[in-house]
Tab-separated table of C-alpha atoms and ligand atoms in Angstrom:
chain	number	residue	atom	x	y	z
P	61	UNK	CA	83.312	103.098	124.242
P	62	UNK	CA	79.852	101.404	123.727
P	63	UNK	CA	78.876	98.677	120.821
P	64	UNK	CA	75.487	99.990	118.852
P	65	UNK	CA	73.162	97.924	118.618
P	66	UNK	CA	71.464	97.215	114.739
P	67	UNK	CA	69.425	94.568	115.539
P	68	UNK	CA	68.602	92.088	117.981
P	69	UNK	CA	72.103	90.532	119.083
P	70	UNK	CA	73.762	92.421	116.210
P	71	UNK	CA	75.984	94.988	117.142
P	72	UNK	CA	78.931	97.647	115.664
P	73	UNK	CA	81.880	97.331	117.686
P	74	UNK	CA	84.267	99.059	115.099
P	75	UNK	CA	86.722	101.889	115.738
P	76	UNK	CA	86.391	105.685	115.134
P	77	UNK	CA	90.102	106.947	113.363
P	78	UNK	CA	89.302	110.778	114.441
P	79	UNK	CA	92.646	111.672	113.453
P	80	UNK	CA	93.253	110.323	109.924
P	81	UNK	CA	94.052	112.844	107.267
P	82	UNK	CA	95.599	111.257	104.445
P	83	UNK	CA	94.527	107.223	103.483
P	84	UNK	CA	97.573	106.842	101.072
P	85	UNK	CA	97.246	109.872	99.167
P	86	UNK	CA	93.071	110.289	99.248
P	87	UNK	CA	92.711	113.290	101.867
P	88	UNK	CA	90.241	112.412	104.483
P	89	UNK	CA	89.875	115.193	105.648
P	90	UNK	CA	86.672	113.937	107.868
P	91	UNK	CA	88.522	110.759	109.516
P	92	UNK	CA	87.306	107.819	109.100
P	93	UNK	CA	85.767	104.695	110.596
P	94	UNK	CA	86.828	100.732	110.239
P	95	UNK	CA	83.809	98.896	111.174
P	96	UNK	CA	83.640	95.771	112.990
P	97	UNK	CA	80.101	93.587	113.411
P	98	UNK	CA	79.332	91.153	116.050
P	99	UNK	CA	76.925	88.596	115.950
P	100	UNK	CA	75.951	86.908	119.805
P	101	UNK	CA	74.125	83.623	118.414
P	102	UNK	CA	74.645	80.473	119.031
P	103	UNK	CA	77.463	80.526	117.605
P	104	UNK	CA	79.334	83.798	118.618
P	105	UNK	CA	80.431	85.662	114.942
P	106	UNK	CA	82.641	88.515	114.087
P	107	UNK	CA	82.244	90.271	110.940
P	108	UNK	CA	85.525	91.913	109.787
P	109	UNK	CA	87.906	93.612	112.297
P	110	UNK	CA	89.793	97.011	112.804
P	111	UNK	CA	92.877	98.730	111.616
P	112	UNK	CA	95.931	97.790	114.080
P	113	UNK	CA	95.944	100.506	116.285
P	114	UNK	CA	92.525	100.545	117.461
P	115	UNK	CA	91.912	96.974	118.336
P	116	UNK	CA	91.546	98.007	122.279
P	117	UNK	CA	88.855	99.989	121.219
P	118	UNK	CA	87.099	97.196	119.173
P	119	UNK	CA	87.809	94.894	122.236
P	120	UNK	CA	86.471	97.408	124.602
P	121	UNK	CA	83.301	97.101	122.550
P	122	UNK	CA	82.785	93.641	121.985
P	123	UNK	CA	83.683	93.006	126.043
P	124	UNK	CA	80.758	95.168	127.001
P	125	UNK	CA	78.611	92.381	125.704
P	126	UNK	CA	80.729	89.119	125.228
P	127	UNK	CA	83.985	87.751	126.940
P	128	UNK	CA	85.933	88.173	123.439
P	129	UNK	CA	87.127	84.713	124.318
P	130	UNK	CA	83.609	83.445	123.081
P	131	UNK	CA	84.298	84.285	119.622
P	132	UNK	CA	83.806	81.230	117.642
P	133	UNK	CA	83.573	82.249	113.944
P	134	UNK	CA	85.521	85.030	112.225
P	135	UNK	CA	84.174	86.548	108.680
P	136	UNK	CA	86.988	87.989	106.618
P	137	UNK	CA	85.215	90.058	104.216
P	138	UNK	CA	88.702	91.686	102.705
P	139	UNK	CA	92.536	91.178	103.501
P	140	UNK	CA	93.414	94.717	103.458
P	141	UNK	CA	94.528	95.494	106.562
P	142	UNK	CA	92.266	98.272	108.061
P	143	UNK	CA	90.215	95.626	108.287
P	144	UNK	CA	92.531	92.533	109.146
P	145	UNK	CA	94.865	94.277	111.008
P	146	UNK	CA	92.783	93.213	114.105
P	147	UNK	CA	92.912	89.695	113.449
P	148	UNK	CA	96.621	87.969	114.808
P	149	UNK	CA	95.724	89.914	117.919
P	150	UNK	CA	92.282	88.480	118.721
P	151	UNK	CA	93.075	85.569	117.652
P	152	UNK	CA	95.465	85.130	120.809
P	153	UNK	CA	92.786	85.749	122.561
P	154	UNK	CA	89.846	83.859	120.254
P	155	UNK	CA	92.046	80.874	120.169
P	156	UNK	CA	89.793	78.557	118.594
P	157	UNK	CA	88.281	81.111	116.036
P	158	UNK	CA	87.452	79.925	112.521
P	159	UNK	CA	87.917	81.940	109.924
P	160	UNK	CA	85.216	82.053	106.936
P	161	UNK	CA	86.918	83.972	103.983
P	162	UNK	CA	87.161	83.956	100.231
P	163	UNK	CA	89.777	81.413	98.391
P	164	UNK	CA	91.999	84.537	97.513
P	165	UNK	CA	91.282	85.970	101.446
P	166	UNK	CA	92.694	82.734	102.584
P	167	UNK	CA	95.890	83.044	100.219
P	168	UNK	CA	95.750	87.264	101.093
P	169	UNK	CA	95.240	86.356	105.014
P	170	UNK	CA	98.503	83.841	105.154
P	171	UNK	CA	100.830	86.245	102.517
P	172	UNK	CA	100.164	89.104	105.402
P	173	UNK	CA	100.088	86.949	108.824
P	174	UNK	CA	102.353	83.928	107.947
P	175	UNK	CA	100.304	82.254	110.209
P	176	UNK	CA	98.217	79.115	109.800
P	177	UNK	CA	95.071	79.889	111.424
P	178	UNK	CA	91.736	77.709	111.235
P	179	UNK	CA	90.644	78.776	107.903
P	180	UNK	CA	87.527	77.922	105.728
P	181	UNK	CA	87.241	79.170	102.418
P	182	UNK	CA	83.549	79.864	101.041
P	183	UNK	CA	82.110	80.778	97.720
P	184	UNK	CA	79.195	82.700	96.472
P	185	UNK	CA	75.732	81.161	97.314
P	186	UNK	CA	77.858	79.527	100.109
P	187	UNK	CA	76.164	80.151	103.847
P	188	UNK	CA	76.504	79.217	107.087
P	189	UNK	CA	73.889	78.900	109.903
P	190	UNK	CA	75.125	80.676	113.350
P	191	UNK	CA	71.931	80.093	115.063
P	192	UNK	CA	69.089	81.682	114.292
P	193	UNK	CA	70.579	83.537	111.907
P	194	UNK	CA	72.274	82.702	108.448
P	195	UNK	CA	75.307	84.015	106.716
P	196	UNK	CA	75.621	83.941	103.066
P	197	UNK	CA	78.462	84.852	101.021
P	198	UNK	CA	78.701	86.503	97.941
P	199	UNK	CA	82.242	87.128	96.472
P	200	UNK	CA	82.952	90.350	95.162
P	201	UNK	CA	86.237	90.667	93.186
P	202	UNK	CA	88.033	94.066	93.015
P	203	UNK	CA	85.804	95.925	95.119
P	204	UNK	CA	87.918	96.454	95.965
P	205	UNK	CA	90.825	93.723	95.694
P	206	UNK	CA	90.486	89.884	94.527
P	207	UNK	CA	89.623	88.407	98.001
P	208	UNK	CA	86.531	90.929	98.782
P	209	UNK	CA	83.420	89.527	99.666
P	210	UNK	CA	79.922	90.666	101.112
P	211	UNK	CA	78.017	88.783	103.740
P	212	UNK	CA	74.147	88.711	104.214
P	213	UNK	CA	71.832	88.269	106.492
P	214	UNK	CA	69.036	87.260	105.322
P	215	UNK	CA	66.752	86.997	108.652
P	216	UNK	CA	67.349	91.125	109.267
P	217	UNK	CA	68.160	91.721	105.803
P	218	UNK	CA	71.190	93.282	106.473
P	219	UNK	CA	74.195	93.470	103.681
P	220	UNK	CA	77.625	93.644	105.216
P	221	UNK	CA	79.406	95.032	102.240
P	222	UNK	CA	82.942	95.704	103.374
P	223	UNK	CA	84.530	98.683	101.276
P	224	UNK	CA	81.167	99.124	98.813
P	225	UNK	CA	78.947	101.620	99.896
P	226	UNK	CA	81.578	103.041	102.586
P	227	UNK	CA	82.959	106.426	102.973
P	228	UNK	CA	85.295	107.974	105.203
P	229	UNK	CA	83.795	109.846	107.654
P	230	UNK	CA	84.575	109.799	111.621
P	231	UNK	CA	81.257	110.333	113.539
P	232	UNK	CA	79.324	109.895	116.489
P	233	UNK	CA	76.700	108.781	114.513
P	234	UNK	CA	76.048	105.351	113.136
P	235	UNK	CA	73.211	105.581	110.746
P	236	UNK	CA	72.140	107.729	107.913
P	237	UNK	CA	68.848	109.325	109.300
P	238	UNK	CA	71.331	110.755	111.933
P	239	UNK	CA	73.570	112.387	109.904
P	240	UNK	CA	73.439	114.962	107.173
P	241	UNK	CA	72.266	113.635	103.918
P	242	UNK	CA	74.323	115.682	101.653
P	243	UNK	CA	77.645	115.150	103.240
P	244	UNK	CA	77.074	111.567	103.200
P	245	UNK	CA	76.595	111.216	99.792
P	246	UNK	CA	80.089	113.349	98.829
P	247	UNK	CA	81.861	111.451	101.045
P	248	UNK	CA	80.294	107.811	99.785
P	249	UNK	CA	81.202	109.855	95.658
P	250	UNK	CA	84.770	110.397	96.894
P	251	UNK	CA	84.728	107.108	98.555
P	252	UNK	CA	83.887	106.158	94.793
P	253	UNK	CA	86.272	108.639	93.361
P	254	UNK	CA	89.121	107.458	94.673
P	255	UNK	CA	88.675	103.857	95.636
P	256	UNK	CA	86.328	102.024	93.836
P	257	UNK	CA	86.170	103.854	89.918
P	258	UNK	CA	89.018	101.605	88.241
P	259	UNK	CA	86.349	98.418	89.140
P	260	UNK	CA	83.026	99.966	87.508
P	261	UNK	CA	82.866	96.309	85.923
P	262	UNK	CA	83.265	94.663	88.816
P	263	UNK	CA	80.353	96.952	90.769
P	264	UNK	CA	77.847	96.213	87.572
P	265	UNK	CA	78.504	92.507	88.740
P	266	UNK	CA	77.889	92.885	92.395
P	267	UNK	CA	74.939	95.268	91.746
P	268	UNK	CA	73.600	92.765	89.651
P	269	UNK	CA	74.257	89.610	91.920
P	270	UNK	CA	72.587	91.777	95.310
P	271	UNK	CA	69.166	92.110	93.399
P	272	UNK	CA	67.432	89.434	94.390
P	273	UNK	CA	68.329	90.556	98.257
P	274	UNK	CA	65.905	92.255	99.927
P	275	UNK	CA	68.319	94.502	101.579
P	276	UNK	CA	66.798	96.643	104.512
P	277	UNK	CA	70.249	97.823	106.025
P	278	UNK	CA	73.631	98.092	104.347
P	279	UNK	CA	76.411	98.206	107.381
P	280	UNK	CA	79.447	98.858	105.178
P	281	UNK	CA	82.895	98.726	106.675
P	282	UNK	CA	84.223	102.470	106.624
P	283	UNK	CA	81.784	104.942	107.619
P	284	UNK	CA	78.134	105.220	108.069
P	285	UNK	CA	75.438	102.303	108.348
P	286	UNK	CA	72.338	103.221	105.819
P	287	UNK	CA	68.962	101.861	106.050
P	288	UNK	CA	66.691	104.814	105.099
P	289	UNK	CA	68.614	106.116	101.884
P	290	UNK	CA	69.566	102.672	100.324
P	291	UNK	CA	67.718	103.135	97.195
P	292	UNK	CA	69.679	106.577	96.508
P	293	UNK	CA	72.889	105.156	97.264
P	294	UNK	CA	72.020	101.952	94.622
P	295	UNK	CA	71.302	104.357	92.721
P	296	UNK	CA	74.213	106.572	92.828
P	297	UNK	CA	76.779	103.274	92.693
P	298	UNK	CA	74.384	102.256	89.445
P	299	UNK	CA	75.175	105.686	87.581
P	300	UNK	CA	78.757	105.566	88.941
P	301	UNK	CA	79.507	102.283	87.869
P	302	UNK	CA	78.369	103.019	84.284
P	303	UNK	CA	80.745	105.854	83.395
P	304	UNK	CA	77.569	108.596	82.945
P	305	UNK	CA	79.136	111.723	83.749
P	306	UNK	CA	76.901	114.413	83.400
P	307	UNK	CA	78.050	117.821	80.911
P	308	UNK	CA	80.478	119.512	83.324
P	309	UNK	CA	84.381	119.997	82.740
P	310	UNK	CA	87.130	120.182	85.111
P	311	UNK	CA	89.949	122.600	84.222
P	312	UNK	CA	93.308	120.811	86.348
P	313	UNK	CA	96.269	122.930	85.991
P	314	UNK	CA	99.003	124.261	87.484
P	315	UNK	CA	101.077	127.892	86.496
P	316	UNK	CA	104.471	129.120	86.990
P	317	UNK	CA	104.031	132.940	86.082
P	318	UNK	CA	100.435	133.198	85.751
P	319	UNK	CA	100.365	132.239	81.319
P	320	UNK	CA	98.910	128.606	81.780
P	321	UNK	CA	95.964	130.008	84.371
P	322	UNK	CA	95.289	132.983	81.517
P	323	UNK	CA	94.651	129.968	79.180
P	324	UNK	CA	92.555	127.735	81.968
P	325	UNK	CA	90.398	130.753	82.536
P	326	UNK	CA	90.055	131.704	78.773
P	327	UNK	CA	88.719	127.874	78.262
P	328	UNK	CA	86.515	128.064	81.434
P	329	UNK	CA	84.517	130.905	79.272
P	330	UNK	CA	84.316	128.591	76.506
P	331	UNK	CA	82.449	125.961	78.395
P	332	UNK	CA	80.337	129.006	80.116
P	333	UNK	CA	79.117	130.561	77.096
P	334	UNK	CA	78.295	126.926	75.498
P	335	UNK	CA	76.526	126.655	79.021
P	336	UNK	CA	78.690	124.097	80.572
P	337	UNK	CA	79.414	124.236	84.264
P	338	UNK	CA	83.484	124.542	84.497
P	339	UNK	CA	85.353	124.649	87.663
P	340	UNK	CA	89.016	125.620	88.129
P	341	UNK	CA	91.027	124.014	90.130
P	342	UNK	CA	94.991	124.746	90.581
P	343	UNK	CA	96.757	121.953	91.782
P	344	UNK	CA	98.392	124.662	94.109
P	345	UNK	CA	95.164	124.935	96.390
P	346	UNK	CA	93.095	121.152	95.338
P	347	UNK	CA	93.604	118.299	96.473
P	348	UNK	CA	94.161	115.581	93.660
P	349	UNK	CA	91.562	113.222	95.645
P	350	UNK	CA	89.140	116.113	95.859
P	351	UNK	CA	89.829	116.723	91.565
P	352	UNK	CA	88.794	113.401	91.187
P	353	UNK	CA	85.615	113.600	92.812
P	354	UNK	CA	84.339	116.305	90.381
P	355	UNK	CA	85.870	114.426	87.458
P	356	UNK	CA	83.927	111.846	89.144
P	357	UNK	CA	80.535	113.104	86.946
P	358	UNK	CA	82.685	115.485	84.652
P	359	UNK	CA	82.062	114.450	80.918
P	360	UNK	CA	84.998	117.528	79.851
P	361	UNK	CA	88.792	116.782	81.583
P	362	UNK	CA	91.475	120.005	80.358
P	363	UNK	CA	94.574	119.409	82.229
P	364	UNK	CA	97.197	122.348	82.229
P	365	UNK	CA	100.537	122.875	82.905
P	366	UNK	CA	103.720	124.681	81.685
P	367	UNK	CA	107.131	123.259	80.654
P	368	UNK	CA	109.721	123.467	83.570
P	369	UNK	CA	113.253	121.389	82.317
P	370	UNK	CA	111.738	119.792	79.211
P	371	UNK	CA	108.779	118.516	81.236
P	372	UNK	CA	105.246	119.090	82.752
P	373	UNK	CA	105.345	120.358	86.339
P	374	UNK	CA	105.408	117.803	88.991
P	375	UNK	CA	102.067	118.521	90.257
P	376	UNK	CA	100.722	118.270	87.140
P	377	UNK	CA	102.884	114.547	86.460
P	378	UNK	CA	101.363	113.551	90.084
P	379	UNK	CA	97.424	114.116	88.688
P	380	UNK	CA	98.251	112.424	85.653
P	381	UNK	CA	99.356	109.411	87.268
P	382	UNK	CA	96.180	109.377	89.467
P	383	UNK	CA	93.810	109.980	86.855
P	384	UNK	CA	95.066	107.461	84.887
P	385	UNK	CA	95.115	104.482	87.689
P	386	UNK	CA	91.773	105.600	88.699
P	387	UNK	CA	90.792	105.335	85.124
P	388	UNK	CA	87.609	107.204	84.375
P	389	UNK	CA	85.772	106.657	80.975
P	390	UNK	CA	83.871	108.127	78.239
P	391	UNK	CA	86.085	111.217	79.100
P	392	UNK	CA	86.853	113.946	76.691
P	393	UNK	CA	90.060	115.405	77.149
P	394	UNK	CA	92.581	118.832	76.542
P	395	UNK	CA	95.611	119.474	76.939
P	396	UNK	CA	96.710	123.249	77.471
P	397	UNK	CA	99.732	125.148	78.306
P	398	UNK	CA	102.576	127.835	77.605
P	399	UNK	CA	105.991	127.600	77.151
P	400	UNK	CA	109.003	129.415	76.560
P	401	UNK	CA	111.059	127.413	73.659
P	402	UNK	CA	111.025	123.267	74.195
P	403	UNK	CA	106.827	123.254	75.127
P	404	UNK	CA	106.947	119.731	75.975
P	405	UNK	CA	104.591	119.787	78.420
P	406	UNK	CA	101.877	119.675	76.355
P	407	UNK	CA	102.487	117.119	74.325
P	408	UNK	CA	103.623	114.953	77.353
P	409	UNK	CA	100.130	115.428	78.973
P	410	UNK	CA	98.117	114.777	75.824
P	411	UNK	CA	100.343	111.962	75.357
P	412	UNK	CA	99.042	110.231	79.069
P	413	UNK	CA	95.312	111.656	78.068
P	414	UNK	CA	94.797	109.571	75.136
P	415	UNK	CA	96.338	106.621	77.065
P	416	UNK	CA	93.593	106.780	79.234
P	417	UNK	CA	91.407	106.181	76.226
P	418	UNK	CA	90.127	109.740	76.206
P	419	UNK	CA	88.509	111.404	72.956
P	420	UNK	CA	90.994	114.251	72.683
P	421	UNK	CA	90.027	117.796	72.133
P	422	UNK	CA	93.066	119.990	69.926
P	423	UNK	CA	95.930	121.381	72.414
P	424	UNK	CA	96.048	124.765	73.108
P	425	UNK	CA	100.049	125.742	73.256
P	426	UNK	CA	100.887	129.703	73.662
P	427	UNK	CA	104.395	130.960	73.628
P	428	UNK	CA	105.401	132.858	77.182
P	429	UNK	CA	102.203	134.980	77.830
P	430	UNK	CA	99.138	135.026	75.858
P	431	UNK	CA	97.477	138.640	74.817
P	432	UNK	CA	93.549	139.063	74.551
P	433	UNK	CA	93.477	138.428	71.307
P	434	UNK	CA	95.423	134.960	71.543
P	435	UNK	CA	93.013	134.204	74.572
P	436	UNK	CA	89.530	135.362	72.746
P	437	UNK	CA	90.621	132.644	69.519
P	438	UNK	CA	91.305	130.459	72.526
P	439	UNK	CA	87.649	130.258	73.769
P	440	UNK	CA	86.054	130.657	70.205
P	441	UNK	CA	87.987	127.664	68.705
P	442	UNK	CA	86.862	125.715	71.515
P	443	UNK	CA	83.119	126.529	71.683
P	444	UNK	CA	83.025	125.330	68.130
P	445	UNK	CA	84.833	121.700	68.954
P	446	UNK	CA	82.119	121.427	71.805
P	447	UNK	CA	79.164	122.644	69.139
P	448	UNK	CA	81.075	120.283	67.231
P	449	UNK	CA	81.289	117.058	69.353
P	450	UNK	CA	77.495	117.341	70.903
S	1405	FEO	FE1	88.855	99.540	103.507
S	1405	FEO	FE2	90.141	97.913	100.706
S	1405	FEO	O1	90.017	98.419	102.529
């Protein structure tokens, strides 16, 4: 287990989570990566550590260059604890180890640990000279919880951003001109997806406090390291962050005897002959984190689902809830279904689509099983709300 070098006495010494499928509830179905930086300068820095259970292998790491011992300054970038979950441990081995971190970090760091470590709380602008290097810090609230910060150094021009610009992907690879370009960027949009949307605000601020950086590498702490697709991935964060999603829809539903996928399919025609792109996707076979990567840069959201017991399915109640804490916007919604005599559903999912602030499309409710006819008005009323809205 080597350290990778970036730069001269600036290494990854991070750990590789091959095996990690599910990061509470977002599938991963590529692993994923905490990333851990060390600095050998005069004074001996650690950027950020490792989820608990791989600490040997971050130790392993930083040992192959420095007695671990040596450590004199910690950075805690973010509380959460795939990336502080290293820290009590090292720090019975790093006894005298400050640790730089945001005033909420400090507050985060104690409410986790209990434990009253050498702390020093630092602002934006703030920096601190290692060497012949600087640190500066540059807080960055709710990207992705109160206590995140970035750290730059402004001799290499490196950014470490913590959770921005991350995605989880398990690799042998540690930079972005060694890995493929396209599945970097879906993983860094689901990354987005499923992480980082509900803060869009928050992202416009720390895009707009990074500009005067001249950033040459961007060594995030999940994932891959970029320096030769940086402008893309500004870019990409920029158009995220706004809420531009492009004319696609997403068509979410789930069906108990086949009625509420007659009506998904007879709305996915609408949006084709108005040429929109429209993907189905049944909860039964998508993943919700997956869903929310599309709906990432879907402008159209139609979410389906009979009524079972006087409500919406449960995999349909599960989205809903997802979609709403992730809380996309300048959405345009529709809710669809069948039912047999109470049709609740419906109404229950329109109800949680408008309180996600969406502009709301009419409902489509059909009793038991739709016929062709029922299915052709279907599509033809719809085409003329989208003629209608655009
Ligand atoms: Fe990768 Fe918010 O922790």
């Amino acid at each position: 287990m080597k350290p990778i070098k970036l730069k001269e006495g600036i290494y990854w010494v991070g750990g590789i989570d091959w095996d990690i499928r599910n990061f509470h509830g977002y599938l991963t179905q590529r692993g994923t990566t905490y990333n851990a930086y060390l600095i050998v300068d005069e004074k001996v820095t650690l950027i950020d550590t490792v989820k608990h259970y791989l600490f040997e292998e971050m130790m392993e790491r930083i040992s192959a260059i420095i007695d671990p011992a040596k450590i004199d300054y910690i950075v805690a970038n973010h509380v959460e604890m795939d990336h502080s979950g290293g820290l009590p441990r090292l720090l019975e081995v790093a006894k005298n180890a400050g640790i730089y971190t945001s005033p909420n970090g400090e507050k985060g760091l104690k409410a986790h640990y209990k434990k009253d470590w050498k702390f020093h709380v630092v602002k934006s602008g703030d920096s601190l000279n290692i060497g012949r290097y600087n640190l500066t810090f540059v807080q960055t609230p709710m990207v992705h919880w109160p206590d995140n910060m970035v750290t730059y150094l402004p001799e290499e021009q490196i950014l470490f951003s913590n959770d921005a610009f991350g995605q989880h992907i398990a690799s042998a690879e540690r930079f972005d001109d060694e890995f493929p370009r396209d599945i970097m960027l879906d993983e860094a949009a689901k990354y987005y997806a499923n992480i980082v949307m509900p803060y869009g605000a928050q992202v416009q601020k720390t895009l707009d406090s990074l500009k005067h950086l001249d950033v040459g590498m961007i060594a995030p702490s999940h994932g891959i390291i970029w320096r030769s697709r940086i402008p893309e991935i500004l870019s990409e964060y920029k158009t995220w962050s706004n809420n531009e999603p492009t004319e696609k829809a997403a068509i979410v539903y789930d069906s108990m005897w086949g009625s509420t996928e007659h009506v998904a399919y007879a709305i996915q025609n609408a949006f084709e002959n108005r040429g929109i792109p429209a993907r189905l996707m049944n909860l039964r076979t998508n993943h919700i984190s997956d869903i929310m990567t599309y709906i990432l840069t879907a402008k159209y959201i139609c979410v389906g689902s009979p009524t079972l017991n006087s409500n919406m399915l449960p995999t349909v109640a599960g989205f809903l809830a997802y979609l709403k804490g992730l809380s996309p916007k300048k959405r345009i919604a529709l809710a669809f279904g069948s039912y047999g005599w109470g049709g609740q559903s419906i109404g229950q999912i329109e109800g949680t689509l408008k309180e996600c602030d969406f502009q709301l499309l009419e409902m489509v409710r059909i009793l038991y099983v739709p016929d062709d006819g029922q299915l052709q008005e279907v599509t033809a009323k719809l085409e003329q709300e989208i003629i209608a809205i655009n």
